[in-house]
Coordinates of C-alpha atoms in Angstrom, one line a residue:
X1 CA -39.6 33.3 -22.6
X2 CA -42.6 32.5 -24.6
X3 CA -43.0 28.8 -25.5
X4 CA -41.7 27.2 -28.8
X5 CA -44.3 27.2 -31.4
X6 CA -45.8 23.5 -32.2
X7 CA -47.1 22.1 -35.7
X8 CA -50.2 20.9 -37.0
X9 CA -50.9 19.7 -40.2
X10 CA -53.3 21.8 -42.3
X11 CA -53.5 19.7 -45.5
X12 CA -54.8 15.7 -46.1
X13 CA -52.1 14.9 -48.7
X14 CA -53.2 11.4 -48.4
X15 CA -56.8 12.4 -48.6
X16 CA -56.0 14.3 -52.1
X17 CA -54.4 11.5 -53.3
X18 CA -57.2 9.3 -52.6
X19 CA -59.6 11.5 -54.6
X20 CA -57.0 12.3 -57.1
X21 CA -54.6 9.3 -57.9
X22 CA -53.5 10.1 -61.5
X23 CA -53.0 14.1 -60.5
X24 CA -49.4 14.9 -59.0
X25 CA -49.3 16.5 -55.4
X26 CA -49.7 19.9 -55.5
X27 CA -46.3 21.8 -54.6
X28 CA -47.7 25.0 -53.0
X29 CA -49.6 22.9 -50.7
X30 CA -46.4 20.7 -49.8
X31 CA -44.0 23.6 -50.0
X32 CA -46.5 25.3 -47.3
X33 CA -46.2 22.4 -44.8
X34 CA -42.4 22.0 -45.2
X35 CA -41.7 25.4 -43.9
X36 CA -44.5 24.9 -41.1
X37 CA -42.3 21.8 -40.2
X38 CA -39.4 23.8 -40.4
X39 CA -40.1 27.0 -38.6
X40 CA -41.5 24.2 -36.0
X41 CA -38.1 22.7 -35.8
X42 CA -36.3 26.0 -35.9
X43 CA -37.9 27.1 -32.8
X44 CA -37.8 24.0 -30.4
X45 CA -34.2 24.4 -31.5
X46 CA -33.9 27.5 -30.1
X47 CA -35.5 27.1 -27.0
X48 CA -33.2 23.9 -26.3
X49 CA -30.7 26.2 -26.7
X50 CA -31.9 28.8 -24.1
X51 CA -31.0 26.4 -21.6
X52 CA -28.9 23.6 -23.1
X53 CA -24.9 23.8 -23.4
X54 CA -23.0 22.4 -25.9
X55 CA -21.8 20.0 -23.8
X56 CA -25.4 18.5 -22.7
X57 CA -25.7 20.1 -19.4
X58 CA -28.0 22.6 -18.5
X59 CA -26.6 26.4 -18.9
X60 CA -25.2 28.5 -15.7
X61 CA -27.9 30.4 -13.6
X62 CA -30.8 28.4 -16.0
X63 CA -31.7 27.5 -11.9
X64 CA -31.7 30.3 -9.8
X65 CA -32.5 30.9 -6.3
X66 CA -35.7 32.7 -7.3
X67 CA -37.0 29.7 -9.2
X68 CA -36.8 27.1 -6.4
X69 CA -40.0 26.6 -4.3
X70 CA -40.5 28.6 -1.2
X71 CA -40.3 25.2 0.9
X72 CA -36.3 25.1 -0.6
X73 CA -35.3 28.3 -0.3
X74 CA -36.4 28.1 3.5
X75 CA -33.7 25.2 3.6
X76 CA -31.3 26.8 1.9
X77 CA -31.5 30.4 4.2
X78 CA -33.6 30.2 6.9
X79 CA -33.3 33.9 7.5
X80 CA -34.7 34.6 4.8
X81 CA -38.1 37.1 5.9
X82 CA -39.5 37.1 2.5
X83 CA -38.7 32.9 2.3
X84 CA -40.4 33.2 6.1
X85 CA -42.9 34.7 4.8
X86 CA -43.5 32.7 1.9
X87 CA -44.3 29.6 4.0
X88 CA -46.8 31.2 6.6
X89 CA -48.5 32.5 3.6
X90 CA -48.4 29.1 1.6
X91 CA -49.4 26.7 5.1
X92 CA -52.2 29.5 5.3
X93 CA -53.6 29.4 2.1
X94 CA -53.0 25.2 2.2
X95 CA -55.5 25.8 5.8
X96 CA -58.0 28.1 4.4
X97 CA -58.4 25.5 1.7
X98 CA -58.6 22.4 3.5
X99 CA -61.6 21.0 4.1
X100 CA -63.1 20.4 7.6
X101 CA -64.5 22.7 10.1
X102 CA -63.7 26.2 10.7
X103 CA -62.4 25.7 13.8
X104 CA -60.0 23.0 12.8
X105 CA -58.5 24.6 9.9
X106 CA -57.8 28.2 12.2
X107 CA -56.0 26.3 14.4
X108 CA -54.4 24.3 12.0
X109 CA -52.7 27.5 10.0
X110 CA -52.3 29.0 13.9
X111 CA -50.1 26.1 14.1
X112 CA -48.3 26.2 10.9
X113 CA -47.5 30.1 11.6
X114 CA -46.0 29.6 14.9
X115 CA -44.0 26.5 13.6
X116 CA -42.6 29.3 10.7
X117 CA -42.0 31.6 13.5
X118 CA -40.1 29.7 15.7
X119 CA -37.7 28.0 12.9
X120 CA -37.4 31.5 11.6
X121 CA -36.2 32.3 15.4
X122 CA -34.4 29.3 15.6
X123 CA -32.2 30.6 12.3
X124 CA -31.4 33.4 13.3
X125 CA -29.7 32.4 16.3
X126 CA -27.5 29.6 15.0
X127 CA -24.0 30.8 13.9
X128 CA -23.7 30.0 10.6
X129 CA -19.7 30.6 10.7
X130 CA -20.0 27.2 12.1
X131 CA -21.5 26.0 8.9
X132 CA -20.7 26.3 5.3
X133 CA -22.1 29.0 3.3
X134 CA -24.4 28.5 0.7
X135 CA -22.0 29.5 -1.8
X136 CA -20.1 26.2 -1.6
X137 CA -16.3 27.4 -0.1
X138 CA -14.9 26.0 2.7
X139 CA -14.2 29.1 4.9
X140 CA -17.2 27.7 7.3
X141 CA -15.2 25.5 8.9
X142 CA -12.6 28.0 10.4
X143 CA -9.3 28.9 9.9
X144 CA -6.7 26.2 9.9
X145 CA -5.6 26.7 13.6
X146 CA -9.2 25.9 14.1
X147 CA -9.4 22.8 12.0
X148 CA -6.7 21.6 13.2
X149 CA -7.4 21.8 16.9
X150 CA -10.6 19.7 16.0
X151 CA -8.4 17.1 14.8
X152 CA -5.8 16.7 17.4
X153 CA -9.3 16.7 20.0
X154 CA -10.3 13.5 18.1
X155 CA -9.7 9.9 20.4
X156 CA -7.8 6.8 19.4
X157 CA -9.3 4.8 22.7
X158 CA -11.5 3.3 19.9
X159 CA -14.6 4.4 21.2
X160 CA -15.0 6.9 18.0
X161 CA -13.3 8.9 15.0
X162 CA -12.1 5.8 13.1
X163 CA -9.3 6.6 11.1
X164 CA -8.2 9.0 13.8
X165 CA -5.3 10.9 14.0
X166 CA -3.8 11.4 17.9
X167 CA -1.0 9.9 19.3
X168 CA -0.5 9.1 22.7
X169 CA 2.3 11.9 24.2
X170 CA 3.8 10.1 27.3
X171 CA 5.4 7.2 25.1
X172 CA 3.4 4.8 27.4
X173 CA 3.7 2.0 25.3
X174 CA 5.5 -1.1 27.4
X175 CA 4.5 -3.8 25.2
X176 CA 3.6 -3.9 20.9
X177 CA 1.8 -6.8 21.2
X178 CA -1.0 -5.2 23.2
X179 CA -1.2 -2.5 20.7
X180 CA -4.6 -4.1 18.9
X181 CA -7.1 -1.2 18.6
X182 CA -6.6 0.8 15.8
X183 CA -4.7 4.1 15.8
X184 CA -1.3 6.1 16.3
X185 CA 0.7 5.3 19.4
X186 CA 4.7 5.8 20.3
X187 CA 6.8 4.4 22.6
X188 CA 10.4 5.6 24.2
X189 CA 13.6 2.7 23.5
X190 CA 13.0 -0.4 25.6
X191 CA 9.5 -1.4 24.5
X192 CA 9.3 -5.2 24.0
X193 CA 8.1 -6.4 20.8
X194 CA 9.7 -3.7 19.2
X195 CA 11.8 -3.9 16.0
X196 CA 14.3 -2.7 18.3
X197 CA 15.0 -1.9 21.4
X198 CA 17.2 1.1 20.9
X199 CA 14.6 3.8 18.8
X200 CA 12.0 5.3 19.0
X201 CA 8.8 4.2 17.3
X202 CA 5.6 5.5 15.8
X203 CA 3.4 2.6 15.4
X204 CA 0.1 2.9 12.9
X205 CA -1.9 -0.2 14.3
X206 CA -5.0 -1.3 11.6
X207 CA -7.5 -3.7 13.1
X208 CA -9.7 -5.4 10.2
X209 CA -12.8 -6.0 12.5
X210 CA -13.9 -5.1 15.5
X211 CA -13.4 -8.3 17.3
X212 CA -9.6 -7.5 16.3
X213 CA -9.3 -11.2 14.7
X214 CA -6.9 -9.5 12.3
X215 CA -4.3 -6.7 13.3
X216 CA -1.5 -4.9 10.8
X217 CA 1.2 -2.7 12.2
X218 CA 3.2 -0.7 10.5
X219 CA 6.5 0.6 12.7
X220 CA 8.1 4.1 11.7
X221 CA 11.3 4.9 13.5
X222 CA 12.3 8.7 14.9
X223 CA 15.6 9.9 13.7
X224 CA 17.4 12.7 14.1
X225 CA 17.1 15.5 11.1
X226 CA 20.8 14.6 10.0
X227 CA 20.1 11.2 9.5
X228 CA 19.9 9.6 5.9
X229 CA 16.5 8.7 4.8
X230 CA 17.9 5.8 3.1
X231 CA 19.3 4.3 6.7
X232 CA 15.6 4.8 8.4
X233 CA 13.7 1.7 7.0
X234 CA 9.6 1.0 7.9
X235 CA 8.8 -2.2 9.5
X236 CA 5.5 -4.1 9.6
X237 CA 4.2 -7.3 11.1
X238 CA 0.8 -8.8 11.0
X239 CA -1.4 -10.9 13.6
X240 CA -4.0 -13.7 13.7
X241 CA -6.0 -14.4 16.8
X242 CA -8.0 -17.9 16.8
X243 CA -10.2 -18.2 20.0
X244 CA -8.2 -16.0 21.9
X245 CA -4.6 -17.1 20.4
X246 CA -2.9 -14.3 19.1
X247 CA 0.1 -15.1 16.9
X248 CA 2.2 -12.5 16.0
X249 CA 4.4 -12.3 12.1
X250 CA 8.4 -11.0 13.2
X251 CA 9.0 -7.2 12.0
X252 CA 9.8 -7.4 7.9
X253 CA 11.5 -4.0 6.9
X254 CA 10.2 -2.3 3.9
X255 CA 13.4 -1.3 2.7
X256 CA 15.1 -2.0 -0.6
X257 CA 16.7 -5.3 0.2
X258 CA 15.0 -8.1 -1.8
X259 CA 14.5 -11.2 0.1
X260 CA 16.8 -14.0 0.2
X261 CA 19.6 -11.4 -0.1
X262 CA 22.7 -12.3 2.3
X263 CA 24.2 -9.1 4.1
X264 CA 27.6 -8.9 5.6
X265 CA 27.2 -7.5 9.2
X266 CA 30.4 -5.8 11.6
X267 CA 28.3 -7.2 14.5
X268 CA 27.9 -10.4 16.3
X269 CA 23.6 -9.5 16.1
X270 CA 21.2 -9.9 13.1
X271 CA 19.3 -6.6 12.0
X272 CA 15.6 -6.1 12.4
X273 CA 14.5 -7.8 9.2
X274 CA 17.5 -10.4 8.9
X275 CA 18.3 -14.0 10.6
X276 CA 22.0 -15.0 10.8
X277 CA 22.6 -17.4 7.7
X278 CA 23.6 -20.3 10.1
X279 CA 21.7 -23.4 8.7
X280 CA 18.9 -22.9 11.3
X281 CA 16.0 -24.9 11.0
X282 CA 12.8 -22.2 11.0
X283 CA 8.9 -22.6 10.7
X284 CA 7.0 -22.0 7.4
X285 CA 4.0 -19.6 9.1
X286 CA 7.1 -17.3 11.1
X287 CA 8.9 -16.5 7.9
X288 CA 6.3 -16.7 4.9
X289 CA 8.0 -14.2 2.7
X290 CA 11.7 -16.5 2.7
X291 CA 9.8 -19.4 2.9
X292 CA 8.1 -18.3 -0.4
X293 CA 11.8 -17.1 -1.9
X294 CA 13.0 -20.5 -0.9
X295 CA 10.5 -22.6 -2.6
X296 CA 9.6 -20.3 -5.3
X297 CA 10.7 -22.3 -9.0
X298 CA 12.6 -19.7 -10.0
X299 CA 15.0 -20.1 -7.1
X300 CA 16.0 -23.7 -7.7
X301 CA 18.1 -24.0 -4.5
X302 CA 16.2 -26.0 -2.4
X303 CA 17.2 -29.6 -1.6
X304 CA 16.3 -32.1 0.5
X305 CA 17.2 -32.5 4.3
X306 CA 19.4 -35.6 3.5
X307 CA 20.9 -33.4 0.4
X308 CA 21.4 -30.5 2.7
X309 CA 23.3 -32.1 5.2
X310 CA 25.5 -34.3 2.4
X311 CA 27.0 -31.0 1.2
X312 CA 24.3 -28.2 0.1
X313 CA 24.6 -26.4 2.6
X314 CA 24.6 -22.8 1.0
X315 CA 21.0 -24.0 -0.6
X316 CA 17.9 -23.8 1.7
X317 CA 16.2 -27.2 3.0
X318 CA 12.2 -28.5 2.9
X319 CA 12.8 -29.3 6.2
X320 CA 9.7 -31.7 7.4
X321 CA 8.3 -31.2 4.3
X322 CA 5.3 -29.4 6.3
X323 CA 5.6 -26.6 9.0
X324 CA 10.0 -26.3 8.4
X325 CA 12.3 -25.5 5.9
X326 CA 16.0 -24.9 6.3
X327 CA 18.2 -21.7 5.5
X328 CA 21.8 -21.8 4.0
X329 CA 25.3 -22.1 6.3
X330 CA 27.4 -19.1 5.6
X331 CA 29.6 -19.3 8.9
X332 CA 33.0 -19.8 8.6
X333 CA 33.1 -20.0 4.7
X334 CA 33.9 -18.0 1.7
X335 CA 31.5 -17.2 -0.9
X336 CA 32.2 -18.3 -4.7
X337 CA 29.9 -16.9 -7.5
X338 CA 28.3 -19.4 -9.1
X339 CA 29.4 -20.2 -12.8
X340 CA 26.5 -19.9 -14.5
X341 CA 28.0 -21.6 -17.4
X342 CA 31.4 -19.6 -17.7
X343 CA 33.3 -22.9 -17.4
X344 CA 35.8 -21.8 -14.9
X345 CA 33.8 -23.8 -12.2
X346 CA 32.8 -26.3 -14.6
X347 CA 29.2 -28.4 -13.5
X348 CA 28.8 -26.5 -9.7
X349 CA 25.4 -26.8 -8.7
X350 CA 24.4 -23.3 -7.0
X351 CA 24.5 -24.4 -3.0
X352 CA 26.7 -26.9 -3.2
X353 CA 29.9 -26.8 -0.6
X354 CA 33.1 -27.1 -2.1
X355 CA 36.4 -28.3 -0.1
X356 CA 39.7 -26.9 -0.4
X357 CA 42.2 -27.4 -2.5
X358 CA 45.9 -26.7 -4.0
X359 CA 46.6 -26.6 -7.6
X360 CA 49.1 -28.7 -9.1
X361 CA 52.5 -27.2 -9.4
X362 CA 56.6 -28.3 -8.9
X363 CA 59.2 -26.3 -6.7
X364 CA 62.6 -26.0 -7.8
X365 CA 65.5 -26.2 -5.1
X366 CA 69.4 -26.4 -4.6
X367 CA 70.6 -29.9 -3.5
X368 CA 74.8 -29.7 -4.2
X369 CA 75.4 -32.6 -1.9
X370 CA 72.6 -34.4 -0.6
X371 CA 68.8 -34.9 -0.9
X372 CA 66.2 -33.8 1.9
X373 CA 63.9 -36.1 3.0
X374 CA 60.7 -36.1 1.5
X375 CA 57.3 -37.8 1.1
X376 CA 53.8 -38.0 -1.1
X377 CA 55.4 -40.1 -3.9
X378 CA 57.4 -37.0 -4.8
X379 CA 61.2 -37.8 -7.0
X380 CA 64.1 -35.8 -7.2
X381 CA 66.2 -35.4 -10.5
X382 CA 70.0 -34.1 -9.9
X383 CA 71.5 -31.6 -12.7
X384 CA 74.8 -29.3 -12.1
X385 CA 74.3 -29.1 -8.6
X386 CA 70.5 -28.2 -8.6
X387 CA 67.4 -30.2 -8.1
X388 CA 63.6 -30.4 -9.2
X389 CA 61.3 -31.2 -6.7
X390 CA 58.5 -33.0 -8.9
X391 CA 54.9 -32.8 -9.2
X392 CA 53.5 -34.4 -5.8
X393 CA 56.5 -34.0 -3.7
X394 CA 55.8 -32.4 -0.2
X395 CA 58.4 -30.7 1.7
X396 CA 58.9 -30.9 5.6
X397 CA 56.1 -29.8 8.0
X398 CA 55.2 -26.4 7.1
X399 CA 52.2 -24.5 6.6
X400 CA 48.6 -25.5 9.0
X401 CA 45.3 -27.0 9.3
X402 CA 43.8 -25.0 5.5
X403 CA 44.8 -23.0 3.0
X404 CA 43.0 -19.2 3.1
X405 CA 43.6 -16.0 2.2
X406 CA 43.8 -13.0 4.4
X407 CA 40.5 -12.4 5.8
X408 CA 37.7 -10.5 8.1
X409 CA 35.2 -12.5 9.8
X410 CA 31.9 -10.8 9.0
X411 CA 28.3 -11.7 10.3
X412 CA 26.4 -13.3 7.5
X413 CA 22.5 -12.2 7.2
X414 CA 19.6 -13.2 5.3
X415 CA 16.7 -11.1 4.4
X416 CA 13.6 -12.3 5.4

């Protein structure tokens, strides 16, 4: 491709003005040197184009493998004899030209022709299936059998191939806490610090430094192919270690449950994930995530101790105001929806316990002769042979200790 042609002016336009200021510009002259401007411009254009997309990017196969220097082809195919070639030919010519004695310059291309040789040697006996091609795939690296035989081969001890893969066979975990290095391990039912003792567990443990200051694990629990996806829940707990003091979070299930939500359990033991909603008094750094539910503004059932223990019961405590706080009392109780403003549990503040009660009502009975015996303030009015017991009036010992409905005892849980 020849190259674009260039422009120079052949006419003083200024200089004829100069000796000719009353005289107009003459047009064949101008006309001459606009289309020597445009032919200019015409031609650039189309050698931008040779090699210039529409999108700004060069065009495809504008670089070749014939237009790189010998020196990069070499890299690019070292078995290449005529790239081989190139190179002896070009560190001979560089020797030949190089000043110095004659002596010093022989041995100097002697040198650069046997350093050609050999790394044209050296090519040809690496196996460049190993590698990948020069035309960019992927089919260098094997088939997938292959591939993934490398990957199972790489080691979770640590000592390389972070972000490894391999998990430990033999389920020789004993203990979580002394999972710290990062990787995939399992462990067989039994192992303590689990989320439970009765699964097994994959456990993917992320250490943020190498001095393993700060650990994350995240627990995934083996089920059996019939079992609902929705029943198997992941579990993670973090750790902080200050001069050799590890702390460890307790297991916090990822599941759909928000926190703060009560649960009725058929069990007598709280789920991994859950406390029993007894009124315990827990520790703000053990359970951050109720802790923040409990204190958070738009909860607004949290009371003082004193407040707590003077009938809120079903609203979480401060505690001591600095490491506690207090969760509701669900045992023995039943659960009322608050009123929200409905007006059928007129000024209830959410949390607060509420006694039983009876509601006010008269019994009618027969009393031909004679009138029982009766207490509470109660009075007895006699027409044709029947009687009204009146409001207040309490008849013989029947009945026992409260008033219920029938019932199940349940566990009640908190999500934490």
């Amino acid at each position: 491709m020849s190259d674009p042609k260039t422009y120079d002016p052949d006419y003083s336009f200024s200089g004829f003005q100069a000796s000719s200021p009353a005289t107009p510009l003459p047009a064949t002259k101008l006309d001459a040197e606009l289309s020597g401007i445009s032919a200019a411009i015409t031609d650039h254009a189309a050698a931008i184009e040779n090699v210039r997309r529409s999108d700004g990017a060069l065009k495809n196969n504008i670089v070749t493998y014939d237009s790189l220097s010998k020196s990069l082809q070499l890299t690019f195919d070292p078995t290449n004899g005529e790239a081989v070639a190139a190179a002896i030919a070009i560190a001979q010519a560089a020797a030949t030209a190089a000043s110095g004695s004659a002596t010093s310059a022989g041995t100097s291309a002697t040198n650069a022709a046997a350093s050609a040789a050999a790394a044209a040697t050296s090519a040809g006996s690496v196996n460049l299936a190993l590698f990948l091609t020069k035309a960019g795939n992927l089919a260098g690296m094997g088939n997938n059998d292959t591939a993934l035989s490398n990957i199972n081969a790489m080691k979770r001890d640590g000592t390389n191939a972070q972000g490894r893969l391999a998990v430990s066979a033999d389920y020789s975990v004993a203990d979580w806490n002394t999972a710290i290095a990062s990787g995939y391990y399992s462990a067989s039912p039994g192992a303590a610090n689990a989320p439970d003792s009765a699964n097994y567990w994959l456990v993917h443990v992320m250490a943020a430094d190498t001095d393993r200051t700060w650990i994350t694990q995240i627990a995934y629990q083996f089920a059996a192919a019939a079992t609902s996806t929705d029943s198997v829940l992941v579990y993670r707990r973090f750790s902080y270690s200050v001069s050799g003091t590890r702390v460890w979070t307790p297991w916090i299930s990822n599941g759909v449950v928000p926190v703060g939500t009560t649960i009725w359990v058929n069990g007598t033991t709280a789920p991994p994930g859950y406390v029993k909603e007894n009124g315990a008094l827990l520790l703000r750094a053990s359970y951050p995530g109720l802790w923040s539910f409990a204190s958070s503004g738009a909860t607004n059932n949290i009371v003082t101790e004193a407040a707590w223990a003077s009938g809120s019961q079903g609203a979480f405590s401060t505690g001591d105001l600095s490491t506690t706080f207090r969760i509701p009392d669900a045992r023995g109780g039943f659960i009322r929806a608050w009123d929200d403003g409905r007006g059928l549990d007129s000024g209830r503040v959410i949390g607060t316990f509420q006694a039983d009660l009876l509601k006010d009502h008269t019994h009618n009975g027969n009393n031909n002769s004679s009138l029982p015996n009766q207490t509470g303030g109660g009075s007895l009015a006699l027409d044709t042979g029947h009687s009204t017991v009146a409001t207040g009036g309490v008849n013989g010992g029947l009945g026992g200790s409260e008033t219920r409905p029938k019932n199940f005892a349940k566990l009640a849980c908190i999500k934490f």
